[in-house]
Each structure stands twice: as C-alpha cells, then as structure tokens.
C-alpha cells in the first residue's frame, strides 16, 4: 500500500483520526508498534460514515480490548477501528433477550445479566474483551460459549452498509467464526434463560478459582494455543518441559503453560519467537502442531542483531 496521508480522509474525520498510535497501549500483552491511523467512532452511524469515505486501498483492523491480539513491533499499516469505549449500548429488549453493542466489555454483560436475572451469562466475566471480540472469536469459558446465545448480529461492511445476520450465515466452531468477508460486528441480540436467583457470588467464585490456576494480572493474552482434539495445549507444553521457559522478557507462565506472559520489556518479536519455539518443541515430541488462538497481525521490524 502507498503511504496513507491525512488528505485521503474527508475533512470531518481527518481531525479526529489519531496518527502513529502505539498499539502497545491497546493490547493486553502491552506490545505492538504504531498504527498509522486509529479511529474511535462516536456511534454506529459515525462508524458507517467513516467507512464510506475511507479509500478502499486502506486496510482496516477492528480492535476491541486487544486481549487476543499480538501486534508486531512494526505496527499496523492502515486504519485501526477501536470499539472500546464506543458502541457501548446494553439493554434488555424482552424477557430473555439482550441487545449488546460490540464495544460492551464482556464483564459488564455478565454483571448486568445477573442483575436482570438472566443466565447462564456468568462465563462472560472470565473474558477480558468486548462483545465484538467475543463474537469474532466465539469466546467461551467454564462450558459457556458466545455463539450459543446469538439470535442475530448487526454488521457493517467495508462500504459502511449495515446488515443483520443470523447464526446460520456463519461457520461456528471452537474459537473460530467464519462469515462473509470484510464485515465486522457492531452489535448482537443474545438470548438467555430466566434465572431469578442469579447472583454476583457465582461470578466472584469463578474468578477466584481462575486466579488459582492462571496468571491473572500478568500481561498476557490468555490461552495462546487452542486445545488440540482430545488433549490440552497446557498439558503438552508442560510435558515438553517448557513451563517457565523464557526468551527475553517473554516467558511461558509457570502457573499455566498455555499462557505466555510479558514480564515488562518483551517485544512482540520475543513473544512470536517463543510461540514458534513452543510449537516446534511440542511438535518434535508429540507430532502435534499446536495452533494459535491469538491473532497475530501487523509488520515485523527488520532484525538489528548481526
Ligand atoms: C487473562 C486472559 C484470560 C482470557 N480468558 C479467555 C477465556 O476464558 N476464554 C476465551 O475465549 N478467551 C479468553 N481470553 C482471550 C480474549 O479475552 C478473547 O478472545 C476475547 O474475546 C477477545 O476480545 P477483544 O475485544 O479483546 O478482541 P481483540 O483482542 O481486540 O480482537 C480479537 C480478534 O477479534 C477481532 N475483532 C475485535 N472486535 C471485532 C468486531 N467488532 N468485529 C469483528 N471482529 C472483531 C479482531 O480483529 C481480532 O481478530 C483471555 C484473555 C486474557 C488476557
């Protein structure tokens, strides 16, 4: 892509688009180089208008809370659309249905469903991302899964046109969702059951249990690899002797082997090299190639070492 310039944007957006925004500020691993453009919409209409005027040669990347994203150190060429802090509408639209904007944090959805006496939605409390990210990933925890609750989704396409789609239009699997290309989620209608006795205590207990087995609070992206059929990535990594293995400031967590933590000064390149090391070590020992759950995006920096 040729360099993108501010003049390529309609005047009403050129002043609102931020330039060279370090993605390390927008990812839970706290790594990642600059995004050429970074746009936070005011609402869905504003976002549709932004997409309509965006030159088609400018690539777009949608980002929620960046809790499943490894952005390389060279950053993102093109426009990042951030839904965090935007598209945050959350309302109950019938006895068992909820309308949630793509920018709603999953933890808020979990807590609000408890208040409304709806469930099972507690599992959303364990997902430190947005509803949009959960839809893109079919995020799940404790036996719950996002798409088990989807009635309809609202999406925008690359030209800013809005469509409503049903789950039958997607191929949905374990941490995988495939739908029409170049469309992104702006909201969803979700169905739950009536649970008049639902309480925050269940959420607290689940989070407490999680704290005992996962490095919660450390800079991470949750599980790096999906579990292969019939096995657990963490078990394979641990039995390959990799718990605690470190490259620079990136380390396989010694609490949960499927987490890679940034101890403070890791670069995306360290994390990516560690991911490759884990994949090849496990493959040599077991002939199983672990697949990444995290999404790796952006450009690498040229290597500076001799
Ligand atoms: C400590 C920790 C624990 C975790 N535990 C779990 C867990 O138990 N279960 C689980 O499933 N995940 C878990 N995760 C991973 C992560 O929270 C989920 O994958 C989450 O759904 C990502 O949401 P996000 O908003 O942060 O998405 P991002 O990381 O910002 O983006 C992830 C992907 O979704 C795309 N995307 C984001 N928003 C949209 C949108 N509106 N429309 C279309 N595409 C979009 C992005 O382009 C990217 O490809 C954990 C992460 C951490 C850090």
mmCIF file of N, CA and C in Angstrom, residues 175-225:
data_model
loop_
_atom_site.group_PDB
_atom_site.id
_atom_site.type_symbol
_atom_site.label_atom_id
_atom_site.label_comp_id
_atom_site.label_asym_id
_atom_site.label_seq_id
_atom_site.Cartn_x
_atom_site.Cartn_y
_atom_site.Cartn_z
ATOM 1 N N UNK A 175 -13.494 -21.508 19.139
ATOM 2 C CA UNK A 175 -12.687 -20.281 18.979
ATOM 3 C C UNK A 175 -12.519 -19.897 17.503
ATOM 4 N N UNK A 176 -13.559 -20.154 16.734
ATOM 5 C CA UNK A 176 -13.498 -19.883 15.289
ATOM 6 C C UNK A 176 -14.852 -19.470 14.768
ATOM 7 N N UNK A 177 -14.881 -18.412 13.989
ATOM 8 C CA UNK A 177 -16.131 -17.964 13.379
ATOM 9 C C UNK A 177 -15.796 -17.506 11.965
ATOM 10 N N UNK A 178 -16.483 -18.083 10.993
ATOM 11 C CA UNK A 178 -16.220 -17.671 9.612
ATOM 12 C C UNK A 178 -17.525 -17.190 8.997
ATOM 13 N N UNK A 179 -17.513 -15.950 8.528
ATOM 14 C CA UNK A 179 -18.717 -15.398 7.923
ATOM 15 C C UNK A 179 -18.351 -14.666 6.654
ATOM 16 N N UNK A 180 -19.290 -13.877 6.149
ATOM 17 C CA UNK A 180 -18.993 -13.115 4.935
ATOM 18 C C UNK A 180 -17.738 -12.264 5.132
ATOM 19 N N UNK A 181 -16.849 -12.204 4.115
ATOM 20 C CA UNK A 181 -15.604 -11.453 4.287
ATOM 21 C C UNK A 181 -15.847 -9.946 4.377
ATOM 22 N N UNK A 182 -14.890 -9.230 4.991
ATOM 23 C CA UNK A 182 -14.933 -7.765 5.073
ATOM 24 C C UNK A 182 -16.231 -7.257 5.712
ATOM 25 N N UNK A 183 -16.635 -7.952 6.787
ATOM 26 C CA UNK A 183 -17.757 -7.459 7.595
ATOM 27 C C UNK A 183 -17.340 -7.555 9.050
ATOM 28 N N UNK A 184 -17.839 -6.636 9.866
ATOM 29 C CA UNK A 184 -17.458 -6.609 11.270
ATOM 30 C C UNK A 184 -18.686 -6.385 12.136
ATOM 31 N N UNK A 185 -18.601 -6.864 13.373
ATOM 32 C CA UNK A 185 -19.772 -6.822 14.257
ATOM 33 C C UNK A 185 -19.920 -5.453 14.928
ATOM 34 N N UNK A 186 -21.145 -4.936 14.895
ATOM 35 C CA UNK A 186 -21.409 -3.709 15.668
ATOM 36 C C UNK A 186 -22.353 -3.979 16.836
ATOM 37 N N UNK A 187 -22.998 -5.131 16.839
ATOM 38 C CA UNK A 187 -23.870 -5.446 17.965
ATOM 39 C C UNK A 187 -24.506 -6.808 17.780
ATOM 40 N N UNK A 188 -25.176 -7.268 18.833
ATOM 41 C CA UNK A 188 -25.817 -8.584 18.759
ATOM 42 C C UNK A 188 -27.036 -8.617 19.661
ATOM 43 N N UNK A 189 -27.984 -9.462 19.272
ATOM 44 C CA UNK A 189 -29.079 -9.793 20.173
ATOM 45 C C UNK A 189 -28.805 -11.192 20.721
ATOM 46 N N UNK A 190 -28.800 -11.272 22.031
ATOM 47 C CA UNK A 190 -28.399 -12.506 22.707
ATOM 48 C C UNK A 190 -29.568 -13.039 23.532
ATOM 49 N N UNK A 191 -29.697 -14.349 23.545
ATOM 50 C CA UNK A 191 -30.809 -14.990 24.258
ATOM 51 C C UNK A 191 -30.264 -15.714 25.485
ATOM 52 N N UNK A 192 -30.920 -15.512 26.620
ATOM 53 C CA UNK A 192 -30.549 -16.219 27.844
ATOM 54 C C UNK A 192 -31.809 -16.835 28.442
ATOM 55 N N UNK A 193 -31.615 -17.538 29.565
ATOM 56 C CA UNK A 193 -32.780 -18.080 30.262
ATOM 57 C C UNK A 193 -33.074 -17.209 31.466
ATOM 58 N N UNK A 194 -34.290 -17.319 31.957
ATOM 59 C CA UNK A 194 -34.613 -16.558 33.165
ATOM 60 C C UNK A 194 -33.989 -17.271 34.359
ATOM 61 N N UNK A 195 -33.217 -16.535 35.131
ATOM 62 C CA UNK A 195 -32.547 -17.093 36.315
ATOM 63 C C UNK A 195 -32.761 -16.127 37.473
ATOM 64 N N UNK A 196 -33.974 -16.117 38.032
ATOM 65 C CA UNK A 196 -34.276 -15.111 39.055
ATOM 66 C C UNK A 196 -33.290 -15.143 40.226
ATOM 67 N N UNK A 197 -32.704 -16.316 40.495
ATOM 68 C CA UNK A 197 -31.807 -16.406 41.657
ATOM 69 C C UNK A 197 -30.350 -16.084 41.347
ATOM 70 N N UNK A 198 -30.058 -15.647 40.122
ATOM 71 C CA UNK A 198 -28.649 -15.422 39.731
ATOM 72 C C UNK A 198 -27.998 -14.415 40.680
ATOM 73 N N UNK A 199 -26.723 -14.660 40.999
ATOM 74 C CA UNK A 199 -26.069 -13.732 41.938
ATOM 75 C C UNK A 199 -24.616 -13.498 41.533
ATOM 76 N N UNK A 200 -24.140 -12.319 41.951
ATOM 77 C CA UNK A 200 -22.746 -11.935 41.686
ATOM 78 C C UNK A 200 -21.753 -12.905 42.314
ATOM 79 N N UNK A 201 -22.235 -13.612 43.353
ATOM 80 C CA UNK A 201 -21.337 -14.515 44.077
ATOM 81 C C UNK A 201 -20.780 -15.602 43.158
ATOM 82 N N UNK A 202 -21.630 -16.084 42.238
ATOM 83 C CA UNK A 202 -21.178 -17.129 41.306
ATOM 84 C C UNK A 202 -19.995 -16.588 40.495
ATOM 85 N N UNK A 203 -20.116 -15.344 40.042
ATOM 86 C CA UNK A 203 -19.037 -14.729 39.256
ATOM 87 C C UNK A 203 -17.783 -14.627 40.118
ATOM 88 N N UNK A 204 -17.960 -14.153 41.343
ATOM 89 C CA UNK A 204 -16.791 -13.999 42.235
ATOM 90 C C UNK A 204 -16.093 -15.338 42.444
ATOM 91 N N UNK A 205 -16.888 -16.403 42.678
ATOM 92 C CA UNK A 205 -16.302 -17.741 42.913
ATOM 93 C C UNK A 205 -15.530 -18.223 41.688
ATOM 94 N N UNK A 206 -16.132 -18.033 40.497
ATOM 95 C CA UNK A 206 -15.477 -18.500 39.274
ATOM 96 C C UNK A 206 -14.162 -17.749 39.054
ATOM 97 N N UNK A 207 -14.190 -16.432 39.292
ATOM 98 C CA UNK A 207 -12.968 -15.644 39.090
ATOM 99 C C UNK A 207 -11.901 -16.020 40.115
ATOM 100 N N UNK A 208 -12.343 -16.306 41.314
ATOM 101 C CA UNK A 208 -11.402 -16.703 42.378
ATOM 102 C C UNK A 208 -10.723 -18.026 42.005
ATOM 103 N N UNK A 209 -11.533 -18.988 41.525
ATOM 104 C CA UNK A 209 -10.961 -20.284 41.115
ATOM 105 C C UNK A 209 -9.941 -20.081 40.005
ATOM 106 N N UNK A 210 -10.272 -19.180 39.064
ATOM 107 C CA UNK A 210 -9.389 -18.927 37.928
ATOM 108 C C UNK A 210 -8.050 -18.342 38.391
ATOM 109 N N UNK A 211 -8.124 -17.483 39.405
ATOM 110 C CA UNK A 211 -6.905 -16.842 39.913
ATOM 111 C C UNK A 211 -5.911 -17.881 40.437
ATOM 112 N N UNK A 212 -6.485 -19.000 40.928
ATOM 113 C CA UNK A 212 -5.587 -20.009 41.496
ATOM 114 C C UNK A 212 -4.823 -20.780 40.422
ATOM 115 N N UNK A 213 -5.356 -20.802 39.197
ATOM 116 C CA UNK A 213 -4.711 -21.630 38.170
ATOM 117 C C UNK A 213 -4.105 -20.835 37.021
ATOM 118 N N UNK A 214 -4.433 -19.535 36.929
ATOM 119 C CA UNK A 214 -3.939 -18.731 35.791
ATOM 120 C C UNK A 214 -3.222 -17.478 36.300
ATOM 121 N N UNK A 215 -2.259 -16.974 35.514
ATOM 122 C CA UNK A 215 -1.513 -15.786 35.970
ATOM 123 C C UNK A 215 -2.317 -14.500 35.737
ATOM 124 N N UNK A 216 -3.451 -14.393 36.411
ATOM 125 C CA UNK A 216 -4.325 -13.231 36.229
ATOM 126 C C UNK A 216 -3.608 -11.996 36.782
ATOM 127 N N UNK A 217 -3.659 -10.913 36.048
ATOM 128 C CA UNK A 217 -2.952 -9.701 36.488
ATOM 129 C C UNK A 217 -1.638 -9.517 35.740
ATOM 130 N N UNK A 218 -1.044 -10.638 35.302
ATOM 131 C CA UNK A 218 0.183 -10.519 34.489
ATOM 132 C C UNK A 218 -0.222 -10.080 33.077
ATOM 133 N N UNK A 219 0.723 -9.504 32.326
ATOM 134 C CA UNK A 219 0.417 -9.102 30.950
ATOM 135 C C UNK A 219 0.415 -10.345 30.068
ATOM 136 N N UNK A 220 -0.757 -10.685 29.555
ATOM 137 C CA UNK A 220 -0.868 -11.902 28.752
ATOM 138 C C UNK A 220 -2.009 -11.748 27.764
ATOM 139 N N UNK A 221 -2.255 -12.806 27.024
ATOM 140 C CA UNK A 221 -3.381 -12.817 26.093
ATOM 141 C C UNK A 221 -4.266 -14.025 26.378
ATOM 142 N N UNK A 222 -4.222 -14.507 27.626
ATOM 143 C CA UNK A 222 -4.961 -15.730 27.926
ATOM 144 C C UNK A 222 -4.282 -16.901 27.238
ATOM 145 N N UNK A 223 -5.091 -17.871 26.840
ATOM 146 C CA UNK A 223 -4.521 -19.066 26.192
ATOM 147 C C UNK A 223 -3.962 -18.698 24.827
ATOM 148 N N UNK A 224 -2.712 -19.066 24.607
ATOM 149 C CA UNK A 224 -2.061 -18.732 23.328
ATOM 150 C C UNK A 224 -2.492 -19.710 22.235
ATOM 151 N N UNK A 225 -2.644 -20.984 22.623
ATOM 152 C CA UNK A 225 -2.956 -22.027 21.638
ATOM 153 C C UNK A 225 -4.337 -22.618 21.921
#
